[in-house]
Amino acid sequence: MSLAIPATSATPQQNWLEKLGAGHIILAVALVLYPLVASDFFLTQIGGYSLIFGMLGLSLMLLAGYGGMVSLAQITVAGIAAYAIAILGNNNSSILGLGWPWWLAVPFAVLAAALASALIGWISVRTEGIYTIMITLAIATATFYFAQQNYAIFNGHSGYAGIRAPVFWSVNWRDPRPFYYLCLGLAALSYAAVLYGSRSTFGMTLQAIRDNPRRMRALGYHVTAHKVFAWLLAGVIAGLAGVLLVWFNGRVSPGTIGVDAAIDVLIIAVIGGLRHPIGPFLGAVVVVLMQTFAIDIVGAERFNTLIGMVFLVIVFVSPDGILGLWGRIKPHLAQESLRPGP
Amino acid sequence: MSLLDQPSQTLSESGGITGRQAWGLVGLLAAAVVAWLVFAVWPDWLNAILISKKAFVSAILNGITLAGLYFLVASGFTLIFGLMRNVNLAHGSLYLLGAYIGYEVTNRTGYWLLGVAAGFAVLAIVGVVMQVFVFRPLEGDDLRQTLVSIGISIVAADLMLAVWAGGTYQITTPEWLDGALTLPVITAVRSNGASVFLTYPLYRVVVLAAAIVIGVGLWLMLHKTRVGMMIRAGVDDRAMLQASGVNVHAVFAIVFAVGAGLAGFAGVVGGSALSVAPGEDVRYLLASLVVVIVGGMGSITGAAIGALLIGLAEQIGLVYFPTYGIVLTFVIMVVTLAVRPQGIMGKAR
């Protein structure tokens, strides 16, 4: 696996403004002010959707970037949270729908997703590299077929519909603007948590395990436990994204967790770049914009070809996605191309 | 067999039987039970438990013949992986493309065998092109090869949808392959004492025979020929093989051609037995993944064992617990991983 990521350790004794970085502040202000200029369509279909898929990509980036485990089952984990919301809360498919309030259903859904993720991790950490991709893909596909065939719990092919974001604090979270801020808030929280976590003792240990598991084992670290814990954390983020996704769509069906969706998450993370937590969000914006507007460029139904082609070109040209491209172009822009590379 | 098999040998020193003998015994016992189930006339209580003898024996036969098909797809997958360390996640797309090509050729010429040959030949060429232009530049970079093959499978699925639309096709088999075979298996005894024998589609038996012939052929090629020797040497130490004057690139191209061709061949054969439709690529990719994970990467024997396990589990599951059939295959995969992470016939690396 060549996913080496230079550890970005913060030098001590900075004030909080420097620590946060100018880029983050500008980005945060822009994202908070975005609803002032965006229409409802751009707010939810582009903004909210990108943030949700960015979170899914982020959970993959956490595993792949810091742990060296490329998972294709992140959408499966999100789907478990989404199905849990449909089953525990209200839906209009006249099957199950236990009617729990949101503040009870959401934690349970996220917990279920995290536990499922830990289980998937526990199964797949026995293997390495491409084997992990193959096993997580097999798990994702098997879950998809199971959800499609099971009518007692998953309501088979049609899944659940009529799931609504709750109304609380006298805010209707279904409306575009509150929903956008909800997505933004959770995405920012996940992003900050991953960034903070990557510099914590656990994050450092995980990265060391990625680089040399044998040495870490010899030093007395419990390699499997660290990896499974990383899966658990990634499961929390993917679970939150799953909750947002089911509120966004208002429905969940086997198609939501199909192989196409699983691969979409991988595409998003790879196109954006797996070297930094911001990468998946970048990739999500690019892919969501393409999915929305490619129809105008290449005609009705061929946008999968376009996305596949863009993905291929990016994998061929820059293994680190857009972030890697940017890293390569930046010195040229600053007319520093004569300086030897890092 | 390497040093890692030593622990099972030590058992014999302590007076017990070796691990291999134990497994052989278990296998023999299972075979005996299945043979009794197939050939004996069932008492009523057994019919009551297992629905009916006909359903049970059909499930077993369907499982074995489906395993033949899975083996054809997975053997190509594992062959490519074994030598080139190249997980080609577009393998399902190769299967589907082979099926569509087989359909077109059979439909236009009227000769089914020509369709089968075309499925193999065209996909073998596609395989070589992919190896030379896509995977060779990325040699040694597992992750990028995997990602690129995923990208190819997306584009391929979309383009096939554009050309052949979303409909379901059926490749027509020639007359001499139609019809049913009466097997020497008694399913029931009529009240007048006459035995009812089981009939089974001839075509599916032929598919199984083809799979066995190809499996044995592959095994012989790998273990008894010079090319096979090179391939196996390449699996263990690619650099050394290159250093001893073998054109590794040519060997890679041959392996990729055979592997991709087998996928195309399986596509035509499978498309004649079942049907050709979008989505089949994912189904057969999943089947090859699970078969190869269970059987052990890069092993032809492992692919055969894995295919048999998965095919039987799928068909028996279909008859006895339809909803949870897919879970059964999944459970087999997880249990295998828990006991032997490298797969049943896989070598620990």
XYZ file of C-alpha atoms in Angstrom:
691
model
C 0.000 0.000 0.000
C 1.462 3.305 -0.981
C -0.729 5.576 1.012
C 2.062 7.179 2.967
C 0.943 10.369 4.563
C 3.431 12.791 6.043
C 2.419 13.284 9.630
C 1.352 16.870 10.047
C 2.330 17.513 13.578
C 1.490 20.904 14.993
C 4.425 22.700 16.506
C 3.737 23.634 20.105
C 3.249 27.132 21.516
C 1.069 28.511 18.776
C -1.916 30.624 19.598
C -5.239 29.128 18.677
C -5.625 31.295 15.565
C -2.375 30.035 14.053
C -3.186 26.510 15.114
C -6.494 26.647 13.291
C -4.906 27.975 10.123
C -6.096 30.794 7.885
C -7.424 28.336 5.308
C -9.801 26.724 7.757
C -11.177 30.063 8.929
C -11.814 31.324 5.403
C -13.436 28.004 4.476
C -15.618 28.026 7.588
C -16.799 31.589 6.960
C -17.526 30.787 3.312
C -19.509 27.662 4.214
C -21.502 29.441 6.914
C -22.337 32.298 4.546
C -23.074 29.968 1.597
C -26.872 29.929 2.189
C -26.941 33.699 1.625
C -26.055 33.260 -2.034
C -27.265 29.735 -2.809
C -30.713 28.751 -3.979
C -32.582 25.936 -2.229
C -31.448 23.521 -4.916
C -27.785 24.395 -4.455
C -28.228 24.328 -0.691
C -29.520 20.762 -0.385
C -28.865 18.918 -3.634
C -25.308 20.208 -3.948
C -24.326 21.507 -0.496
C -26.022 19.022 1.788
C -25.431 16.040 -0.482
C -21.723 16.873 -0.860
C -21.338 17.209 2.893
C -23.021 13.853 3.509
C -20.905 12.051 0.934
C -17.884 13.965 2.157
C -18.490 12.479 5.593
C -18.703 9.000 4.096
C -15.474 9.648 2.240
C -13.958 10.998 5.452
C -14.727 7.743 7.260
C -12.960 5.914 4.438
C -10.068 8.389 4.553
C -9.693 7.736 8.274
C -9.324 4.007 7.601
C -7.297 4.195 4.403
C -5.186 7.251 5.081
C -4.274 6.654 8.692
C -4.835 2.920 8.981
C -3.872 1.703 5.506
C -7.153 -0.236 5.220
C -9.144 0.546 2.083
C -12.781 -0.297 2.776
C -15.596 -0.602 0.289
C -18.166 -1.170 3.017
C -18.607 2.419 4.255
C -21.952 2.792 2.485
C -23.019 -0.480 4.104
C -22.299 0.992 7.540
C -24.204 4.158 6.633
C -27.025 2.002 5.307
C -27.283 0.169 8.615
C -27.779 3.520 10.380
C -30.306 4.576 7.739
C -32.272 1.341 8.052
C -32.123 1.654 11.830
C -33.672 5.118 11.634
C -36.415 3.772 9.377
C -37.101 0.814 11.632
C -36.857 2.562 15.009
C -38.507 5.813 13.965
C -41.493 6.380 11.732
C -41.991 5.366 8.122
C -45.019 4.985 5.903
C -44.225 1.533 4.525
C -46.594 -0.032 7.097
C -43.941 -2.446 8.324
C -42.056 -2.044 11.574
C -41.536 1.663 12.370
C -41.395 1.498 16.144
C -42.019 5.214 16.503
C -39.097 6.089 18.743
C -38.371 9.806 19.126
C -35.364 11.063 17.169
C -33.190 11.645 20.239
C -33.448 7.940 21.035
C -33.398 6.562 17.508
C -30.366 8.527 16.294
C -27.940 7.407 19.022
C -29.110 3.833 18.571
C -28.674 4.039 14.806
C -25.168 5.466 15.119
C -24.276 2.877 17.746
C -25.547 0.074 15.523
C -23.516 1.427 12.619
C -20.380 1.748 14.757
C -20.740 -1.807 16.064
C -21.362 -3.141 12.552
C -18.292 -1.267 11.354
C -16.207 -2.723 14.184
C -17.448 -6.184 13.222
C -16.554 -5.665 9.558
C -13.189 -4.365 10.713
C -12.670 -7.326 12.995
C -13.323 -9.684 10.080
C -11.116 -7.848 7.628
C -8.128 -6.803 9.755
C -6.891 -10.359 9.621
C -5.963 -9.571 6.055
C -3.963 -6.819 4.415
C -3.965 -4.541 1.421
C -5.997 -5.675 -1.561
C -7.426 -8.532 0.453
C -9.186 -5.944 2.627
C -10.731 -4.362 -0.468
C -11.927 -7.745 -1.687
C -13.396 -8.784 1.651
C -15.151 -5.474 2.317
C -16.530 -5.547 -1.231
C -17.812 -9.069 -0.608
C -19.409 -7.948 2.667
C -21.000 -4.913 1.010
C -22.420 -6.983 -1.841
C -23.687 -9.710 0.457
C -25.438 -7.115 2.640
C -27.023 -5.597 -0.462
C -28.404 -8.946 -1.624
C -29.551 -9.765 1.904
C -31.417 -6.459 2.246
C -33.018 -7.093 -1.131
C -34.232 -10.572 -0.221
C -35.259 -9.991 3.370
C -38.819 -8.742 3.774
C -39.183 -9.166 7.529
C -36.598 -6.573 8.577
C -35.497 -4.714 5.449
C -38.807 -4.760 3.547
C -37.064 -6.261 0.544
C -36.675 -4.516 -2.767
C -38.777 -1.449 -1.969
C -37.157 -0.656 1.381
C -38.626 2.092 3.517
C -40.095 5.415 2.470
C -41.621 8.380 4.219
C -38.811 8.956 6.692
C -38.606 12.554 7.790
C -36.090 14.708 9.531
C -37.511 15.688 12.912
C -38.808 19.020 14.074
C -37.232 20.176 17.314
C -36.179 23.393 19.019
C -39.020 24.802 16.913
C -36.896 24.321 13.808
C -38.087 22.166 10.948
C -34.861 20.377 9.990
C -36.416 19.229 6.746
C -36.227 22.743 5.309
C -33.233 23.416 3.064
C -31.446 25.949 5.227
C -31.673 24.149 8.600
C -30.814 20.866 6.892
C -27.745 22.414 5.284
C -26.566 23.766 8.627
C -27.215 20.392 10.239
C -25.060 18.691 7.618
C -22.419 21.391 7.882
C -22.340 21.148 11.670
C -21.950 17.372 11.731
C -19.445 17.386 8.875
C -17.358 20.064 10.589
C -17.519 18.129 13.847
C -16.382 14.912 12.145
C -13.660 16.763 10.255
C -12.344 18.404 13.420
C -12.533 15.107 15.282
C -10.539 13.285 12.614
C -7.968 16.083 12.433
C -7.649 16.153 16.207
C -7.679 12.364 16.457
C -4.910 11.995 13.884
C -2.581 13.986 16.140
C -3.603 12.177 19.304
C -1.675 9.286 20.771
C -4.125 6.860 19.216
C -3.842 8.503 15.804
C -0.074 8.435 15.925
C -0.074 4.784 16.961
C -2.464 3.932 14.140
C -0.248 5.644 11.588
C 2.787 3.859 12.970
C 0.920 0.555 12.657
C 0.085 1.421 9.063
C 3.758 2.030 8.315
C 5.170 -0.966 10.151
C 2.763 -3.329 11.881
C 5.463 -5.852 12.707
C 7.588 -3.362 14.580
C 4.605 -2.001 16.485
C 3.628 -5.519 17.474
C 7.144 -6.130 18.695
C 6.950 -2.937 20.747
C 3.980 -4.413 22.561
C 1.094 -2.608 20.855
C -2.111 -4.529 20.258
C -2.264 -4.020 16.496
C -5.644 -5.673 15.912
C -7.325 -3.742 18.728
C -6.058 -0.416 17.366
C -7.279 -1.231 13.885
C -10.695 -2.394 15.076
C -11.028 0.768 17.172
C -10.281 2.824 14.054
C -13.114 0.940 12.330
C -15.397 1.774 15.246
C -14.592 5.484 14.974
C -15.034 5.410 11.189
C -18.350 3.674 11.823
C -19.543 6.564 13.995
C -18.854 9.045 11.191
C -20.365 6.815 8.527
C -23.364 6.197 10.802
C -23.974 9.926 11.250
C -23.736 10.313 7.480
C -26.230 7.488 7.110
C -28.719 9.254 9.389
C -28.359 12.438 7.342
C -28.651 10.437 4.126
C -31.945 8.830 5.089
C -33.334 12.210 6.165
C -32.084 13.709 2.904
C -33.645 11.053 0.670
C -36.671 10.447 2.882
C -36.257 6.791 1.990
C -33.805 3.905 2.107
C -33.744 0.832 -0.111
C -31.208 -1.820 -1.133
C -30.212 0.505 -3.981
C -28.910 2.972 -1.391
C -26.309 0.448 -0.228
C -25.633 -1.206 -3.591
C -22.234 -1.804 -5.125
C -22.515 1.361 -7.216
C -22.938 3.444 -4.087
C -20.064 1.628 -2.367
C -17.813 2.405 -5.299
C -19.065 6.010 -5.407
C -17.681 6.529 -1.906
C -14.310 5.126 -2.962
C -14.306 7.328 -6.074
C -15.082 10.397 -3.992
C -12.286 9.706 -1.538
C -9.750 8.852 -4.234
C -10.631 11.757 -6.537
C -10.357 14.177 -3.646
C -7.254 12.635 -2.160
C -6.602 10.406 0.822
C -3.734 12.406 2.268
C -5.760 14.866 4.300
C -9.283 14.836 5.787
C -10.295 17.720 3.501
C -9.743 15.522 0.435
C -12.997 13.531 0.602
C -15.039 16.734 0.899
C -13.287 18.142 -2.172
C -13.956 14.906 -4.017
C -17.593 14.911 -2.915
C -18.141 18.411 -4.297
C -16.528 17.456 -7.613
C -18.463 14.184 -7.983
C -21.809 15.653 -6.887
C -21.395 18.573 -9.302
C -20.518 16.118 -12.071
C -23.442 13.834 -11.270
C -25.786 16.809 -11.334
C -24.550 18.621 -14.394
C -22.900 15.914 -16.513
C -26.327 15.213 -17.985
C -26.128 18.589 -19.704
C -22.703 17.750 -21.136
C -22.851 14.114 -22.173
C -26.588 13.651 -22.515
C -29.112 11.684 -20.576
C -27.672 8.548 -19.079
C -23.963 8.347 -19.825
C -22.665 10.282 -16.863
C -21.322 7.097 -15.267
C -18.927 6.805 -18.184
C -17.800 10.385 -17.647
C -17.285 9.875 -13.927
C -15.475 6.603 -14.541
C -13.203 8.312 -17.069
C -12.410 11.208 -14.731
C -11.679 8.665 -11.996
C -9.368 6.697 -14.310
C -7.508 9.819 -15.401
C -7.025 10.936 -11.801
C -5.801 7.514 -10.677
C -3.363 7.435 -13.596
C -2.124 11.016 -13.331
C -2.129 11.617 -9.612
C -2.447 8.798 -7.079
C -3.190 11.381 -4.397
C -6.203 12.827 -6.164
C -6.928 16.527 -6.444
C -4.918 17.249 -3.303
C -1.910 15.572 -4.906
C -2.424 17.517 -8.126
C -2.601 20.746 -6.146
C 0.554 19.793 -4.272
C 2.288 19.307 -7.588
C 0.990 22.469 -9.258
C 1.547 24.791 -6.295
C 5.323 25.108 -6.661
C 4.903 25.871 -10.364
C 2.408 28.627 -9.606
C 4.833 30.144 -7.148
C 7.562 29.921 -9.808
C 9.525 27.587 -7.652
C 9.710 24.814 -10.184
C 13.480 24.913 -10.201
C 13.648 24.109 -6.546
C 14.135 20.388 -5.880
C 10.940 18.642 -4.856
C 10.252 17.477 -1.341
C 3.989 -27.416 0.792
C 6.127 -25.292 3.014
C 7.444 -25.265 6.513
C 4.155 -23.876 7.689
C 2.556 -27.258 7.347
C 4.823 -28.666 10.021
C 2.380 -28.392 12.952
C 0.014 -30.854 11.340
C 2.901 -33.274 10.866
C 3.787 -33.269 14.535
C 0.422 -34.776 15.342
C 1.482 -38.094 13.841
C 4.493 -38.243 16.107
C 2.270 -38.130 19.152
C 0.463 -41.222 17.943
C -2.600 -39.494 16.471
C -3.537 -39.048 12.857
C -2.281 -36.183 10.713
C -4.430 -33.200 9.928
C -4.596 -34.232 6.312
C -5.732 -37.743 7.206
C -8.367 -36.324 9.523
C -9.704 -34.064 6.781
C -9.636 -36.958 4.362
C -11.690 -39.017 6.799
C -14.199 -36.221 7.257
C -14.436 -35.811 3.491
C -14.911 -39.542 2.980
C -17.647 -39.642 5.604
C -19.435 -36.660 4.039
C -19.174 -38.277 0.595
C -20.634 -41.501 1.964
C -23.565 -39.662 3.541
C -24.256 -37.737 0.345
C -23.984 -40.927 -1.731
C -26.497 -42.659 0.536
C -28.816 -39.645 0.363
C -28.604 -39.635 -3.420
C -28.935 -43.340 -4.190
C -31.043 -44.810 -1.394
C -34.806 -44.715 -1.450
C -35.796 -42.295 1.236
C -37.940 -43.228 4.211
C -40.914 -40.972 4.815
C -39.497 -39.129 7.810
C -36.523 -37.954 5.759
C -38.830 -36.764 2.994
C -40.733 -34.845 5.636
C -37.628 -33.087 6.931
C -35.965 -32.259 3.599
C -39.134 -31.410 1.624
C -38.633 -34.194 -0.944
C -35.851 -36.267 -2.331
C -36.277 -34.694 -5.735
C -35.855 -31.189 -4.312
C -32.793 -32.235 -2.335
C -31.004 -34.076 -5.136
C -31.841 -31.302 -7.596
C -30.408 -28.737 -5.188
C -27.217 -30.768 -4.895
C -26.934 -31.215 -8.665
C -27.731 -27.553 -9.324
C -25.142 -26.608 -6.728
C -22.468 -28.744 -8.356
C -23.199 -27.504 -11.872
C -23.351 -23.881 -10.677
C -20.025 -24.550 -8.993
C -18.685 -25.519 -12.407
C -19.683 -22.114 -13.748
C -18.293 -20.305 -10.713
C -15.083 -22.258 -11.084
C -14.693 -21.130 -14.694
C -15.072 -17.465 -13.691
C -13.035 -17.692 -10.504
C -10.182 -19.729 -11.999
C -9.440 -16.880 -14.411
C -9.626 -14.417 -11.555
C -7.310 -16.422 -9.336
C -4.902 -17.167 -12.204
C -4.457 -13.454 -12.895
C -4.137 -12.707 -9.209
C -1.774 -15.582 -8.551
C 0.937 -14.437 -10.890
C 0.525 -10.715 -11.218
C -0.741 -9.854 -7.753
C -3.329 -7.991 -9.719
C -6.847 -7.876 -8.348
C -8.795 -7.241 -11.482
C -12.140 -6.021 -10.126
C -13.313 -5.675 -13.724
C -13.424 -9.476 -13.957
C -17.229 -9.467 -13.699
C -17.352 -7.054 -16.623
C -15.244 -9.472 -18.668
C -17.809 -12.176 -17.895
C -20.727 -9.977 -18.991
C -18.967 -8.733 -22.126
C -18.207 -12.342 -23.072
C -21.868 -13.216 -22.614
C -23.051 -10.344 -24.831
C -20.513 -11.211 -27.538
C -21.547 -14.865 -27.371
C -25.175 -13.790 -27.743
C -24.474 -11.606 -30.769
C -22.312 -14.178 -32.564
C -24.689 -17.064 -31.838
C -27.656 -15.016 -32.940
C -26.089 -13.863 -36.197
C -24.331 -17.028 -37.318
C -26.639 -19.572 -35.763
C -23.703 -21.590 -34.463
C -23.521 -21.768 -30.675
C -19.995 -23.196 -30.660
C -18.854 -20.219 -32.731
C -20.343 -17.965 -30.055
C -18.435 -19.819 -27.339
C -15.191 -19.563 -29.290
C -15.782 -15.866 -29.965
C -16.466 -15.240 -26.273
C -13.126 -16.781 -25.379
C -11.087 -15.248 -28.195
C -12.389 -11.687 -28.007
C -12.012 -11.543 -24.232
C -8.520 -13.036 -24.443
C -7.574 -10.173 -26.756
C -9.293 -7.632 -24.494
C -7.347 -9.141 -21.602
C -3.993 -8.746 -23.346
C -4.834 -5.149 -24.281
C -5.781 -4.401 -20.671
C -2.613 -6.030 -19.372
C -0.307 -4.167 -21.740
C -1.895 -0.729 -21.681
C -3.478 -0.507 -18.247
C -1.900 -2.833 -15.739
C 1.693 -2.954 -16.973
C 2.337 0.789 -16.411
C 1.095 0.366 -12.845
C 3.100 -2.772 -12.124
C 3.789 -3.316 -8.437
C 1.238 -0.744 -7.327
C -1.586 -2.933 -6.016
C -3.884 -0.198 -4.890
C -3.794 1.768 -8.126
C -4.304 -1.380 -10.183
C -7.345 -2.178 -8.087
C -8.720 1.347 -8.407
C -8.114 1.416 -12.153
C -9.896 -1.916 -12.588
C -12.845 -0.506 -10.628
C -12.871 2.521 -12.947
C -12.825 0.226 -15.972
C -15.719 -1.820 -14.605
C -17.818 1.344 -14.138
C -17.154 2.553 -17.675
C -17.632 -0.936 -19.116
C -20.964 -1.441 -17.321
C -22.218 1.917 -18.572
C -21.081 1.316 -22.163
C -22.612 -2.166 -22.221
C -25.838 -0.614 -20.969
C -25.623 1.869 -23.842
C -25.113 -0.848 -26.468
C -27.346 -3.671 -25.228
C -29.805 -1.639 -23.113
C -31.299 -3.024 -19.927
C -33.059 -6.042 -21.371
C -32.503 -9.696 -20.550
C -31.045 -11.935 -23.237
C -30.956 -15.683 -23.508
C -28.325 -17.392 -25.647
C -29.960 -20.263 -27.523
C -28.184 -23.570 -27.180
C -28.078 -26.070 -30.090
C -30.560 -28.919 -30.181
C -28.018 -31.601 -29.355
C -27.464 -29.903 -26.003
C -31.144 -29.534 -25.169
C -33.217 -32.140 -23.508
C -32.873 -34.032 -20.296
C -30.733 -36.833 -19.005
C -32.318 -39.644 -17.012
C -30.056 -40.275 -14.057
C -29.844 -43.622 -12.249
C -31.295 -41.983 -9.170
C -34.643 -43.091 -7.807
C -36.663 -40.182 -6.480
C -39.769 -42.120 -5.483
C -41.436 -45.499 -5.828
C -44.940 -45.561 -7.262
C -47.658 -47.598 -5.620
C -47.405 -50.196 -8.417
C -43.732 -50.722 -7.595
C -42.308 -48.834 -10.565
C -39.396 -46.543 -9.757
C -39.374 -42.905 -10.800
C -35.972 -41.855 -12.026
C -34.619 -38.338 -11.808
C -34.224 -36.372 -15.007
C -31.776 -33.527 -15.270
C -31.016 -30.957 -18.020
C -28.233 -32.281 -20.239
C -26.799 -28.800 -20.766
C -25.933 -28.282 -17.122
C -24.144 -31.623 -17.000
C -22.132 -30.601 -20.062
C -21.194 -27.303 -18.348
C -19.941 -29.253 -15.366
C -17.970 -31.611 -17.615
C -16.427 -28.632 -19.403
C -15.470 -27.072 -16.072
C -13.821 -30.299 -14.938
C -11.928 -30.683 -18.231
C -10.738 -27.081 -18.095
C -9.866 -27.361 -14.415
C -7.783 -30.481 -14.990
C -6.234 -28.848 -18.055
C -5.272 -25.756 -16.075
C -3.821 -27.867 -13.304
C -1.786 -29.881 -15.797
C -0.639 -26.700 -17.527
C 0.477 -25.190 -14.236
C 2.140 -28.279 -12.840
C 3.390 -30.288 -15.821
C 4.410 -27.826 -18.542
C 7.274 -25.414 -18.983
C 4.979 -22.371 -19.118
C 3.313 -23.560 -15.934
C 6.684 -23.902 -14.295
C 7.486 -20.315 -15.271
C 4.146 -19.108 -13.953
C 4.651 -20.853 -10.635
C 8.189 -19.545 -10.403
C 6.842 -16.057 -11.101
C 4.379 -16.416 -8.239
C 7.175 -17.109 -5.803
C 9.877 -14.787 -7.072
C 9.262 -12.614 -10.078
C 12.670 -10.930 -10.067
C 14.522 -14.232 -10.039
C 12.451 -15.536 -12.944
C 13.276 -12.422 -14.935
C 16.946 -12.766 -14.039
C 17.022 -16.326 -15.386
C 16.176 -15.057 -18.838
C 12.421 -15.546 -19.040
C 10.381 -12.863 -20.760
C 8.146 -12.168 -17.787
C 6.012 -9.715 -19.714
C 5.152 -12.366 -22.286
C 4.233 -14.824 -19.526
C 2.046 -12.162 -17.906
C 0.309 -11.464 -21.197
C -0.379 -15.187 -21.718
C -1.790 -15.582 -18.217
C -3.964 -12.515 -18.595
C -5.209 -13.778 -21.965
C -6.113 -17.182 -20.508
C -7.729 -15.651 -17.408
C -9.789 -13.083 -19.288
C -10.636 -15.620 -21.985
C -11.956 -18.003 -19.343
C -14.185 -15.208 -18.030
C -15.554 -14.640 -21.522
C -16.010 -18.378 -22.071
C -17.865 -18.643 -18.771
C -19.985 -15.683 -19.855
C -21.243 -17.478 -22.968
C -21.693 -20.803 -21.172
C -23.422 -19.145 -18.210
C -25.526 -16.925 -20.457
C -26.834 -20.050 -22.178
C -27.751 -21.769 -18.928
C -29.151 -18.710 -17.143
C -29.520 -15.303 -18.768
C -27.577 -12.194 -19.744
C -28.545 -8.877 -18.135
C -26.948 -5.815 -16.545
C -26.005 -6.542 -12.949
C -24.676 -10.005 -13.743
C -21.178 -8.507 -13.764
C -21.482 -7.646 -10.072
C -22.976 -11.041 -9.272
C -20.115 -12.952 -10.839
C -17.523 -10.578 -9.422
C -18.939 -11.305 -5.961
C -18.959 -15.034 -6.695
C -15.319 -14.978 -7.817
C -14.305 -12.847 -4.840
C -15.920 -15.170 -2.331
C -14.753 -18.329 -4.111
C -11.181 -17.076 -4.206
C -11.234 -15.763 -0.624
C -12.581 -19.099 0.612
C -10.428 -21.309 -1.600
C -7.198 -19.369 -1.265
C -5.746 -16.832 -3.660
C -3.864 -18.080 -6.676
C -4.717 -21.762 -6.266
C -6.648 -23.669 -8.942
C -7.521 -26.473 -6.500
C -8.637 -23.836 -4.012
C -10.886 -22.249 -6.634
C -12.469 -25.642 -7.277
C -13.088 -26.279 -3.572
C -14.355 -22.737 -3.035
C -16.651 -22.912 -6.054
C -18.091 -26.222 -4.865
C -18.737 -24.849 -1.369
C -20.330 -21.625 -2.584
C -22.337 -23.236 -5.379
C -23.759 -25.885 -3.033
C -24.445 -23.357 -0.270
C -26.256 -21.074 -2.689
C -28.491 -23.754 -4.203
C -29.233 -25.599 -0.954
C -29.941 -22.221 0.636
C -32.277 -21.378 -2.236
C -34.356 -24.494 -1.577
C -34.377 -24.631 2.212
C -34.098 -21.018 3.394
C -34.553 -18.661 0.437
C -34.103 -15.383 2.313
C -30.950 -16.320 4.104
C -29.177 -18.146 1.285
C -26.816 -15.244 0.673
C -26.020 -15.162 4.377
C -24.938 -18.803 4.196
C -22.255 -18.040 1.611
C -21.223 -15.085 3.713
C -20.987 -17.234 6.844
C -18.782 -19.702 4.966
C -16.489 -16.822 4.024
C -16.263 -15.470 7.562
C -15.700 -18.891 9.120
C -12.956 -19.652 6.601
C -11.286 -16.326 7.348
C -11.504 -16.947 11.070
C -9.890 -20.385 10.808
C -7.566 -19.885 7.841
C -7.193 -16.218 6.847
C -5.268 -17.217 3.722
C -8.084 -19.452 2.453
C -8.411 -23.225 2.398
C -5.623 -23.898 -0.112
C -3.867 -20.547 0.188
C -0.252 -20.219 1.179
C 0.544 -17.975 4.104
C 2.671 -15.079 2.915
